[in-house]
Amino acid sequence: MTNYRDFHRRSIDHPEDFWREEARRIHWETPFDKVLDTSNPPFARWFVGGRTNLCHNAVDRHLVERAQQNALIYVSTETGIERRYTYAELYAEINRMAAVMRSLGVKRGERVLIYLPMIPEAVFAMLACARLGAIHSVVFGGFAAPNLAARIDDAKPVLIVTADAGARGGKVIDYTPLVDEALARAQHKTAQVLLIDRQLAPERLNASYLVNYEPLREQFFDAHVPCEWLESNEPSYVLYTSGTTGRPKGVQRDVGGYAVALAASMEYIFEGRAGDTMFTASDIGWVVGHSYIIYAPLLAGLTTVMYEGTPIRPDGGIWWRLVEQYKINLMFTAPTALRVLKKQDPALLKKSDLSSLRTLFLAGEPLDEPTASWITGALGKPVVDNYWQTETGWPMLAIQRGVEALPPKLGSPGVPAYGYDLTLRNEANGEPCAPGEKGVLTLGYPLPPGCMSTVWGDDQRFIDTYWSSVPGQAVYSTFDWGIQDDDGYVTILGRTDDVINVAGHRLGTREIEEALSSHAAVAEVAVVGVADPVKGQAALAFVVLRDAERYASDKARAKLSTELTATVDRQLGAIARPAHVHVVSMLPKTRSGKLLRRAIAALAEGREPGDLPTIEDPAALVQVREALAAASGKA
Ligand code: AMP
């Protein structure tokens, strides 16, 4: 029996031996010369000189043993469509897509931006990119046109793959007008646009630049496109994530390290075996979708279930019925979804036969104790919280049941995963914290395989953002607070920066502030995250108006509030919409002009903001207090 402590220790003390063994999990067309290159810190290169391909490892390799096993089961409760693809069928679809992309000029190293809803073609497109050695950049379908334009300008894709529409909660969301607007806004004009026509949008755009996928798919129906063998450190994808500035960062990932890390995590963390069925309820636009809807389950020879819909339509029992129907063994979602289900009719869970389910995994946001206790009791199966971020690609903290089934502790996602040299450090002096002392979660150099290699197109930003924030230490900052107990279990206490987490979605408060500031009525704005019983956190906005007189009446205020939320919807998408916009005549700031966001958030959560010796004018806090009281009086 392996014991966790020794296993973790070995991964840190002897990373080359440790990861050399793990690298056997994947096919290397050309073996690597060197496990790890640390000649240029903080950059690390894994499996240097090795040549491999993510699509080959995820699909082609399984054709010998599991060609007739389902690789992908697609279920949409929005359209009522169910489709199943065996590994052989998935292989064929990816080859068609790859041939179409190739015919449109996509080559190794070029970017393909994927702006798609949860449809199987999204999986084909991502894996077709991997096959061709092209770099995919998936943009979450809920993002609005300006967001999409910023990503087009940063990634400079040769091709954009989109659909006529997405659907959520019974509502059709037209995509083509958003793509049209994004292209008009973007500086980068040379991308072609491939359209997957679901025939959902009644008034879909018919612009001449849209190339329809279906006839091309027919044309390349029998295509076989060889895999490009990429050097392990070539980029596989770029996934944008929010930070403290309004400019999103492109998290760049490699090929070989990512494949090895995900394959290993399927055994040590997820205990997934070839032939199992895994249902990850996330979106392909997020890192959980990349890693655990697509790459990891397929790399390990599982069947992956892809779901379009909400957890409560047609009713709150739908996910449990999926477990019964498809004999799902592993399920992965975010705590928000469970809080939603708990509020519905928790008894629905008992109506389905859940005997196939072995473990439920949760990540993306803190798992509160009431939710953890409820779901653990209701399921009677292990519930495994795991903590990570877009940048790491796979869990940093978890009970690694495939190594040793340590007992879980409520409120903690567990202990550091193998490969991660995780230390909590004092924010002021960078020294390691004593057990029980609050600190910033940091990772030592090098980051393990699978983690981001750099910020797309901006190595300096990778160094400046992630490796330069802890005083006196060349360590990676996660920008999360935590506390570690004597047994090594870490509890996450929230972000150290201005990033908030709404329903498991990471949002920069700065992005929302910038969107609101673009409205002519707004002079100044502060956005904070406050505790929300269902979504974990909600965004609240406090605005100072240029001409308060104009909006003095209730009617004018209500109209303004609608306009402001619509501005956020238009610029960022509805997921970033503040729960409430409060009007104040000044914002609490330090004498040097820094917004006191933590003080505002404290007041909004009914806590005292504590001593604020540097505050410019305490009257601003009174204003915030009054605005909150007035709003709760109206509610
Ligand atoms: P993202 O990059 O969108 O996946 O968001 C990552 C952030 O979500 C982390 O930096 C944490 O703040 C938060 N997070 C993710 N997983 C957990 C978890 N299991 N417990 C607490 N916070 C989490």
XYZ file of C-alpha atoms and ligand atoms in Angstrom:
658
model
C 0.000 0.000 0.000
C 1.263 3.462 -0.876
C 0.991 6.053 1.791
C 0.102 9.599 0.861
C 2.874 11.284 2.789
C 5.685 9.253 1.188
C 4.089 9.479 -2.228
C 3.862 13.266 -2.013
C 7.368 13.582 -0.563
C 8.849 11.538 -3.394
C 7.117 13.706 -6.024
C 8.738 16.808 -4.521
C 12.175 15.404 -3.698
C 12.600 13.373 -6.875
C 10.350 14.999 -9.483
C 12.265 13.545 -12.420
C 11.982 9.944 -11.236
C 8.382 10.459 -10.214
C 7.206 11.972 -13.507
C 9.338 9.702 -15.696
C 7.255 6.823 -14.406
C 3.975 8.682 -14.869
C 4.941 9.543 -18.454
C 4.518 5.856 -19.345
C 0.778 6.406 -19.234
C 0.804 8.046 -22.645
C 2.139 7.238 -26.080
C 5.322 9.013 -27.124
C 5.974 8.857 -30.832
C 9.515 9.966 -30.039
C 10.775 9.444 -26.480
C 11.835 12.517 -24.506
C 15.539 13.212 -23.841
C 15.042 14.923 -20.519
C 12.222 14.779 -17.976
C 12.600 18.340 -16.734
C 14.403 21.449 -17.895
C 14.773 24.105 -15.187
C 17.398 26.212 -16.951
C 15.131 29.245 -17.263
C 13.074 29.762 -14.107
C 10.237 30.405 -13.462
C 9.563 28.609 -16.764
C 9.748 24.830 -16.667
C 9.785 22.424 -19.590
C 8.578 18.863 -19.087
C 9.519 15.838 -21.177
C 11.846 17.830 -23.393
C 12.300 16.477 -26.894
C 9.441 13.980 -26.574
C 6.921 13.997 -29.408
C 3.308 13.207 -28.830
C -0.255 14.275 -29.658
C -3.248 14.807 -27.376
C -5.792 13.575 -29.916
C -3.831 10.402 -30.578
C -3.676 9.689 -26.858
C -7.309 10.572 -26.215
C -8.817 8.725 -29.179
C -6.664 6.870 -31.733
C -4.794 4.899 -29.103
C -8.018 3.373 -27.798
C -9.205 2.092 -31.180
C -7.445 -1.231 -30.690
C -9.196 -2.167 -27.471
C -12.290 -0.003 -27.220
C -13.394 1.053 -30.705
C -16.982 0.008 -29.929
C -17.103 1.460 -26.422
C -18.923 4.774 -26.073
C -16.453 7.601 -25.861
C -18.950 10.457 -25.718
C -22.582 10.511 -24.669
C -24.256 13.807 -25.396
C -27.497 14.775 -23.681
C -29.332 18.040 -24.181
C -32.426 18.729 -22.128
C -32.678 21.996 -24.067
C -33.307 20.328 -27.425
C -34.234 16.804 -26.321
C -31.335 15.403 -28.350
C -29.230 12.448 -27.211
C -26.281 11.231 -29.254
C -23.745 8.527 -28.547
C -20.341 8.217 -30.171
C -18.138 5.169 -29.815
C -14.396 5.731 -29.915
C -14.507 4.677 -33.587
C -17.269 7.194 -34.340
C -15.551 9.940 -32.377
C -12.389 9.224 -34.353
C -14.329 9.586 -37.610
C -15.985 12.862 -36.565
C -12.693 14.383 -35.426
C -11.077 13.433 -38.723
C -13.910 15.084 -40.669
C -13.584 18.219 -38.579
C -9.789 18.192 -38.890
C -10.053 17.814 -42.671
C -12.512 20.704 -42.858
C -10.235 22.872 -40.726
C -7.244 21.944 -42.843
C -9.168 22.859 -45.990
C -9.768 26.261 -44.427
C -6.059 26.760 -43.902
C -5.598 25.747 -40.254
C -2.038 24.594 -39.611
C 0.182 23.591 -36.732
C 0.777 26.403 -34.252
C -2.127 28.502 -35.493
C -5.038 29.443 -33.261
C -8.624 28.382 -33.642
C -11.123 30.219 -31.487
C -14.053 28.054 -30.447
C -17.186 29.914 -29.429
C -19.709 27.139 -29.121
C -22.468 25.927 -26.856
C -22.380 22.460 -25.319
C -22.653 20.401 -28.492
C -20.568 17.406 -29.622
C -19.023 19.503 -32.401
C -17.210 21.453 -29.661
C -15.426 18.238 -28.666
C -14.702 17.394 -32.312
C -13.314 20.876 -32.887
C -11.049 20.859 -29.844
C -9.669 17.421 -30.621
C -9.343 18.266 -34.322
C -7.140 21.196 -33.315
C -5.078 18.871 -31.149
C -4.775 16.487 -34.103
C -3.554 19.215 -36.431
C -1.251 20.735 -33.833
C -3.337 23.901 -33.901
C -3.948 25.778 -30.650
C -7.544 26.001 -29.521
C -8.898 28.842 -27.507
C -12.386 28.143 -26.263
C -14.417 31.173 -25.250
C -17.343 30.517 -22.917
C -20.608 30.841 -24.865
C -22.074 33.142 -22.217
C -19.509 35.855 -22.910
C -20.611 38.964 -24.760
C -19.213 40.469 -27.969
C -16.616 42.883 -26.473
C -15.181 40.027 -24.420
C -15.016 37.872 -27.510
C -13.384 40.705 -29.470
C -10.654 41.095 -26.826
C -9.879 37.386 -27.071
C -9.865 37.480 -30.887
C -7.341 40.308 -30.766
C -5.123 38.525 -28.285
C -5.218 35.042 -29.845
C -5.325 36.200 -33.490
C -7.105 33.065 -34.715
C -7.126 31.956 -38.337
C -10.513 30.355 -37.745
C -13.478 30.902 -35.440
C -15.863 27.988 -34.955
C -19.308 28.994 -33.807
C -22.951 27.923 -33.923
C -26.168 29.668 -34.789
C -27.301 29.513 -31.175
C -27.000 28.175 -27.688
C -29.886 27.421 -25.358
C -30.238 27.763 -21.633
C -33.266 27.229 -19.464
C -35.481 27.029 -22.544
C -34.224 30.317 -23.958
C -32.422 30.420 -27.285
C -29.366 32.665 -27.370
C -28.348 33.748 -30.856
C -24.585 33.519 -31.325
C -24.088 34.844 -34.846
C -24.969 38.489 -34.053
C -22.475 38.341 -31.174
C -19.750 36.989 -33.449
C -20.649 39.618 -36.022
C -20.324 42.409 -33.472
C -17.096 40.962 -32.072
C -15.564 40.821 -35.556
C -16.590 44.422 -36.183
C -14.962 45.501 -32.913
C -11.790 43.437 -33.240
C -8.644 44.777 -34.895
C -7.777 41.281 -36.086
C -9.833 40.833 -39.232
C -8.486 37.781 -41.001
C -10.283 34.933 -39.238
C -12.674 32.781 -41.222
C -15.856 31.682 -39.460
C -17.105 28.107 -39.525
C -20.758 27.755 -38.569
C -22.337 24.722 -36.945
C -25.966 25.228 -37.873
C -28.188 23.722 -35.203
C -31.210 25.359 -36.800
C -32.155 26.801 -33.449
C -31.996 30.510 -34.097
C -34.963 31.648 -36.181
C -33.220 34.781 -37.390
C -29.692 33.584 -37.733
C -27.318 35.802 -39.534
C -26.564 34.971 -43.106
C -23.363 36.935 -43.487
C -21.254 36.021 -46.492
C -18.226 35.251 -44.319
C -19.969 32.336 -42.577
C -18.851 28.953 -43.892
C -21.375 26.213 -43.213
C -19.911 23.089 -41.623
C -22.411 20.487 -42.793
C -21.640 20.438 -46.552
C -17.917 20.409 -45.816
C -18.353 17.549 -43.366
C -20.080 15.592 -46.154
C -17.255 16.412 -48.515
C -14.646 15.103 -46.049
C -16.758 12.264 -44.699
C -14.128 9.567 -45.151
C -11.106 11.685 -44.368
C -8.163 10.424 -42.336
C -5.946 13.223 -41.154
C -2.645 12.142 -39.627
C -1.739 13.444 -36.168
C 0.968 16.101 -36.012
C 3.609 14.927 -33.578
C 4.313 17.909 -31.381
C 7.257 18.499 -29.118
C 5.969 18.098 -25.568
C 6.297 21.814 -24.804
C 4.519 23.188 -27.847
C 1.245 24.886 -26.888
C -1.930 22.798 -26.915
C -4.354 25.511 -25.950
C -4.927 28.970 -24.575
C -7.748 29.553 -22.113
C -8.501 33.079 -20.982
C -9.190 33.808 -17.363
C -10.011 36.851 -15.302
C -7.475 38.622 -13.187
C -7.229 41.906 -11.391
C -6.919 44.000 -14.523
C -9.611 44.359 -17.132
C -7.351 42.561 -19.637
C -7.884 38.771 -19.504
C -4.854 36.514 -19.371
C -4.369 33.705 -21.853
C -3.325 30.683 -19.826
C -1.106 28.648 -22.146
C -0.710 24.929 -21.698
C 1.688 22.403 -23.203
C 1.004 19.015 -24.776
C 3.033 16.274 -23.076
C 2.955 17.571 -19.506
C -0.790 18.135 -19.675
C -1.441 14.636 -21.046
C 0.688 12.981 -18.367
C -0.730 15.072 -15.505
C -4.333 14.412 -16.485
C -3.790 10.702 -17.034
C -2.150 10.403 -13.610
C -4.916 12.411 -11.923
C -7.518 10.002 -13.280
C -5.963 7.250 -11.202
C -4.693 9.017 -8.093
C -7.437 11.600 -7.567
C -10.497 10.490 -9.549
C -10.003 6.708 -9.425
C -11.383 6.466 -12.942
C -10.692 3.301 -14.870
C -10.994 2.560 -18.576
C -14.584 1.593 -19.316
C -16.028 3.755 -16.513
C -18.506 6.537 -17.241
C -17.832 10.052 -16.009
C -20.264 12.958 -15.959
C -18.666 16.342 -15.459
C -21.325 19.020 -15.296
C -19.355 22.061 -16.339
C -18.933 23.951 -19.599
C -16.261 23.466 -22.233
C -15.516 27.184 -21.788
C -13.992 26.554 -18.347
C -10.906 24.655 -17.340
C -12.942 21.926 -15.618
C -14.616 21.326 -18.973
C -11.292 21.130 -20.826
C -9.680 18.785 -18.329
C -12.539 16.627 -17.033
C -15.256 16.653 -19.692
C -12.826 16.093 -22.517
C -9.160 15.348 -22.108
C -8.738 13.357 -18.886
C -11.646 10.906 -19.280
C -10.746 10.211 -22.908
C -7.022 9.893 -22.196
C -7.912 7.236 -19.635
C -10.366 5.370 -21.909
C -13.585 6.334 -20.097
C -16.975 7.281 -21.493
C -17.635 10.963 -20.920
C -21.122 12.432 -20.587
C -21.597 15.928 -21.968
C -24.719 17.760 -20.859
C -26.446 20.823 -22.247
C -29.018 22.174 -19.841
C -29.511 23.238 -16.259
C -29.648 20.975 -13.203
C -33.329 21.797 -12.628
C -34.963 21.355 -16.017
C -37.307 19.604 -16.522
C -36.933 19.160 -12.749
C -34.328 18.845 -10.017
C -34.065 15.074 -10.509
C -32.596 15.204 -14.015
C -28.934 14.685 -13.068
C -29.771 11.748 -10.827
C -31.816 10.201 -13.656
C -28.774 10.585 -15.919
C -26.720 8.704 -13.330
C -29.232 5.856 -13.393
C -29.723 5.821 -17.148
C -26.057 5.921 -18.170
C -24.716 4.048 -15.121
C -22.458 6.953 -14.280
C -19.586 6.002 -11.984
C -17.964 9.389 -11.411
C -19.679 12.721 -11.223
C -18.053 16.140 -11.002
C -19.759 19.489 -10.485
C -19.556 22.732 -8.503
C -21.077 23.344 -5.050
C -23.446 25.967 -6.490
C -25.269 23.286 -8.466
C -25.822 21.280 -5.287
C -27.091 24.307 -3.393
C -29.568 24.832 -6.233
C -30.635 21.175 -6.110
C -30.981 21.244 -2.339
C -33.344 24.202 -2.634
C -35.488 22.350 -5.160
C -36.722 19.043 -3.900
C -33.849 17.138 -2.341
C -36.037 14.021 -2.188
C -35.717 13.713 -5.987
C -32.266 12.288 -5.354
C -33.795 9.210 -3.751
C -35.996 8.431 -6.742
C -33.165 7.260 -8.975
C -30.992 4.196 -8.692
C -27.578 5.671 -7.911
C -25.850 2.364 -7.272
C -23.399 2.866 -10.170
C -22.063 6.099 -8.673
C -18.831 5.671 -6.740
C -17.744 9.227 -5.992
C -18.929 12.805 -6.380
C -16.241 15.420 -7.002
C -16.758 19.109 -6.346
C -14.543 22.055 -7.268
C -14.487 25.646 -8.376
C -15.515 27.438 -5.199
C -15.597 26.833 -1.471
C -17.759 23.914 -0.398
C -19.741 25.141 2.584
C -20.336 22.767 5.453
C -24.156 22.565 5.233
C -23.971 21.602 1.545
C -21.147 19.131 2.181
C -23.035 17.469 5.045
C -26.288 17.325 3.130
C -24.889 15.750 -0.028
C -22.618 13.338 1.828
C -25.554 12.135 3.908
C -27.987 12.009 1.007
C -25.682 10.089 -1.328
C -23.962 7.880 1.189
C -20.875 7.931 -1.052
C -17.576 9.771 -0.855
C -17.802 13.450 -1.768
C -14.386 14.764 -2.763
C -13.814 18.497 -2.738
C -10.819 19.558 -4.797
C -9.169 22.920 -5.142
C -7.407 24.237 -8.233
C -7.520 26.984 -10.821
C -7.429 27.578 -14.560
C -3.682 28.071 -14.267
C -2.953 24.644 -12.777
C -5.219 22.551 -15.014
C -5.731 19.819 -12.388
C -6.239 19.675 -8.604
C -3.737 21.214 -6.194
C -5.581 20.079 -3.076
C -7.675 16.949 -2.729
C -8.028 13.749 -0.822
C -6.167 11.557 -3.283
C -8.196 8.432 -2.802
C -6.245 6.551 -5.459
C -3.125 7.014 -3.335
C -4.564 6.780 0.176
C -8.147 7.368 1.287
C -7.354 9.822 4.070
C -10.439 10.853 6.033
C -12.051 14.040 4.727
C -12.465 17.052 7.006
C -15.503 19.259 6.556
C -14.620 22.644 5.111
C -11.275 21.524 3.660
C -10.533 20.351 0.115
C -7.830 18.156 1.625
C -4.076 17.930 1.367
C -1.576 19.050 -1.318
C -1.618 16.865 -4.410
C 1.575 15.053 -5.441
C 3.770 17.290 -7.605
C 2.711 20.481 -5.845
C 5.195 21.953 -3.398
C 2.515 23.929 -1.608
C 3.332 26.303 1.245
C 1.229 28.888 3.040
C 3.199 32.072 3.420
C 2.879 35.231 5.403
C 1.696 38.025 3.112
C 4.010 40.636 4.625
C 7.341 38.805 4.847
C 6.906 35.715 2.653
C 7.907 33.342 5.468
C 6.105 29.985 5.809
C 3.111 30.092 8.161
C 2.810 27.996 11.285
C -0.115 25.530 11.359
C -3.323 27.447 12.022
C -1.884 30.720 10.764
C -3.576 32.426 7.809
C -1.408 32.843 4.735
C -1.259 32.977 0.951
C -1.156 29.618 -0.828
C 2.034 29.458 -2.853
C 3.720 26.835 -4.998
C 7.445 26.249 -5.233
C 9.346 26.059 -8.511
C 8.898 24.165 -10.783
C 5.167 23.819 -11.199
C 4.314 20.170 -11.939
C 3.368 18.968 -15.438
C -0.013 20.160 -16.711
C 0.202 23.627 -15.195
C 0.332 26.758 -17.338
C 3.581 27.236 -19.249
C 3.218 30.998 -19.641
C 0.770 33.791 -20.434
C 0.049 33.595 -24.149
C 2.310 36.032 -25.975
C 3.523 37.672 -22.775
C 6.221 35.817 -20.800
C 6.910 38.903 -18.716
C 3.317 38.993 -17.533
C 3.663 35.389 -16.364
C 6.679 36.385 -14.262
C 5.200 39.654 -13.009
C 1.738 38.358 -12.201
C 2.418 34.987 -10.689
C 6.021 34.874 -9.496
C 6.639 38.331 -8.088
C 3.965 38.931 -5.494
C 5.369 37.185 -2.405
C 8.060 39.297 -0.753
C 11.550 37.854 -1.048
C 10.401 34.538 -2.530
C 10.488 33.268 -6.093
C 7.271 31.315 -5.653
C 4.024 31.059 -7.576
C 1.084 32.788 -5.930
C -2.377 31.289 -6.229
C -3.865 34.547 -4.884
C -5.894 32.512 -2.408
C -5.839 32.749 1.378
C -5.778 29.596 3.383
C -5.002 27.934 6.694
C -3.247 24.601 7.066
C -3.788 22.399 10.103
C -1.321 20.088 11.837
C -2.302 17.192 9.573
C -1.624 19.203 6.416
C -5.286 19.836 5.502
C -5.839 23.250 3.967
C -8.975 25.376 4.248
C -9.456 28.051 1.582
C -10.462 31.455 2.881
C -11.013 33.427 -0.339
C -8.962 35.425 -2.804
C -6.237 37.866 -1.900
C -6.949 39.936 -5.012
C -10.040 41.545 -6.522
C -11.278 38.376 -8.124
C -14.671 37.067 -7.067
C -16.317 33.710 -7.584
C -19.957 33.708 -8.629
C -21.466 30.244 -8.969
C -17.999 28.794 -9.549
C -17.247 31.374 -12.265
C -14.259 33.558 -11.750
C -14.840 37.241 -12.405
C -12.571 40.231 -12.001
C -14.329 43.047 -10.150
C -12.260 45.408 -12.295
C -13.841 44.047 -15.478
C -17.312 44.736 -14.109
C -16.248 48.193 -12.923
C -14.896 49.001 -16.369
C -18.145 47.909 -17.984
C -20.226 50.068 -15.638
C -17.898 53.050 -16.077
C -18.581 53.003 -19.787
C -22.124 54.235 -19.074
C -22.284 58.006 -19.459
C -24.092 58.521 -16.138
C -21.335 56.888 -14.077
C -18.519 58.953 -12.571
C -17.013 56.331 -10.270
C -17.739 52.744 -9.387
C -16.728 50.005 -6.974
C -17.725 46.377 -7.397
C -17.339 43.891 -4.567
C -18.220 40.250 -4.001
C -20.495 39.428 -1.101
C -21.599 36.104 0.332
C -24.618 34.638 -1.420
C -26.487 31.603 -0.083
C -26.767 29.897 -3.472
C -24.051 31.288 -5.738
C -21.322 31.447 -3.100
C -20.700 35.073 -3.961
C -22.653 37.778 -5.779
C -21.378 41.020 -7.283
C -22.647 44.272 -5.803
C -21.954 47.611 -7.471
C -21.733 51.023 -5.834
C -21.809 53.923 -8.274
C -21.281 57.644 -7.986
C -23.244 59.500 -10.649
C -22.062 62.447 -12.705
C -25.408 64.181 -12.361
C -27.272 62.764 -9.368
C -30.066 65.341 -9.691
C -31.091 63.861 -12.999
C -31.718 60.488 -11.390
C -33.341 61.732 -8.191
C -36.774 60.156 -8.756
C -37.417 56.475 -8.067
C -38.501 56.017 -11.655
C -35.303 57.521 -13.074
C -33.213 55.426 -10.674
C -34.996 52.223 -11.661
C -34.465 52.998 -15.351
C -30.805 53.739 -14.756
C -30.355 50.516 -12.834
C -31.825 48.539 -15.746
C -29.557 50.384 -18.169
C -26.489 49.697 -16.060
C -27.124 45.988 -15.755
C -27.841 45.867 -19.490
C -24.451 47.526 -20.073
C -22.732 44.733 -18.142
C -24.743 42.107 -20.034
C -23.697 43.641 -23.338
C -20.031 44.010 -22.518
C -19.327 40.948 -20.420
C -22.376 38.703 -20.459
C -25.148 38.032 -17.981
C -22.894 35.966 -15.680
C -21.134 39.196 -14.661
C -24.346 41.130 -13.972
C -24.321 42.706 -10.475
C -27.086 41.506 -8.168
C -27.731 45.126 -7.230
C -26.463 48.573 -8.224
C -26.399 51.026 -5.300
C -26.070 54.767 -5.846
C -23.876 56.712 -3.410
C -22.354 60.183 -3.614
C -18.857 59.069 -2.688
C -16.886 55.835 -2.320
C -14.699 54.848 0.630
C -11.072 55.338 -0.364
C -7.697 55.690 1.250
C -6.023 59.083 1.254
C -3.927 57.897 -1.650
C -7.109 57.159 -3.593
C -7.264 53.346 -3.341
C -10.759 51.937 -3.179
C -11.477 50.205 0.124
C -13.276 47.262 -1.421
C -12.815 44.977 1.565
C -14.527 47.549 3.817
C -17.458 47.822 1.418
C -17.769 44.030 1.225
C -17.708 43.792 5.037
C -20.578 46.251 5.343
C -22.561 44.458 2.653
C -22.144 41.181 4.558
C -23.268 42.853 7.805
C -19.781 42.820 9.321
C -17.887 45.745 10.766
C -15.108 46.945 8.448
C -12.645 47.281 11.334
C -10.124 50.051 11.800
C -9.445 52.089 8.698
C -6.814 54.608 9.714
C -6.046 55.568 6.119
C -9.624 56.332 5.074
C -10.014 59.680 3.377
C -13.564 60.427 4.553
C -15.461 58.113 6.934
C -18.720 59.657 5.706
C -18.336 57.470 2.618
C -18.866 54.379 4.783
C -22.043 55.912 6.172
C -23.243 56.341 2.613
C -22.597 52.688 1.801
C -24.376 51.616 4.985
C -27.389 53.794 4.153
C -27.585 52.595 0.562
C -27.574 48.977 1.745
C -30.215 49.676 4.386
C -32.432 51.484 1.890
C -32.175 48.574 -0.559
C -32.949 45.928 2.065
C -35.893 48.055 3.251
C -37.289 47.943 -0.269
C -36.645 44.249 -0.737
P -10.958 29.156 -11.902
O -9.625 29.518 -12.405
O -12.064 29.859 -12.609
O -11.145 27.673 -11.830
O -11.074 29.692 -10.402
C -10.096 29.322 -9.474
C -10.422 29.887 -8.128
O -11.641 29.313 -7.620
C -9.379 29.564 -7.092
O -8.279 30.456 -7.138
C -10.170 29.645 -5.802
O -10.333 30.979 -5.397
C -11.534 29.095 -6.220
N -11.660 27.654 -5.954
C -11.556 26.651 -6.841
N -11.786 25.460 -6.256
C -12.044 25.693 -4.960
C -12.337 24.862 -3.813
N -12.452 23.547 -3.928
N -12.511 25.482 -2.618
C -12.401 26.819 -2.504
N -12.127 27.648 -3.539
C -11.949 27.103 -4.752
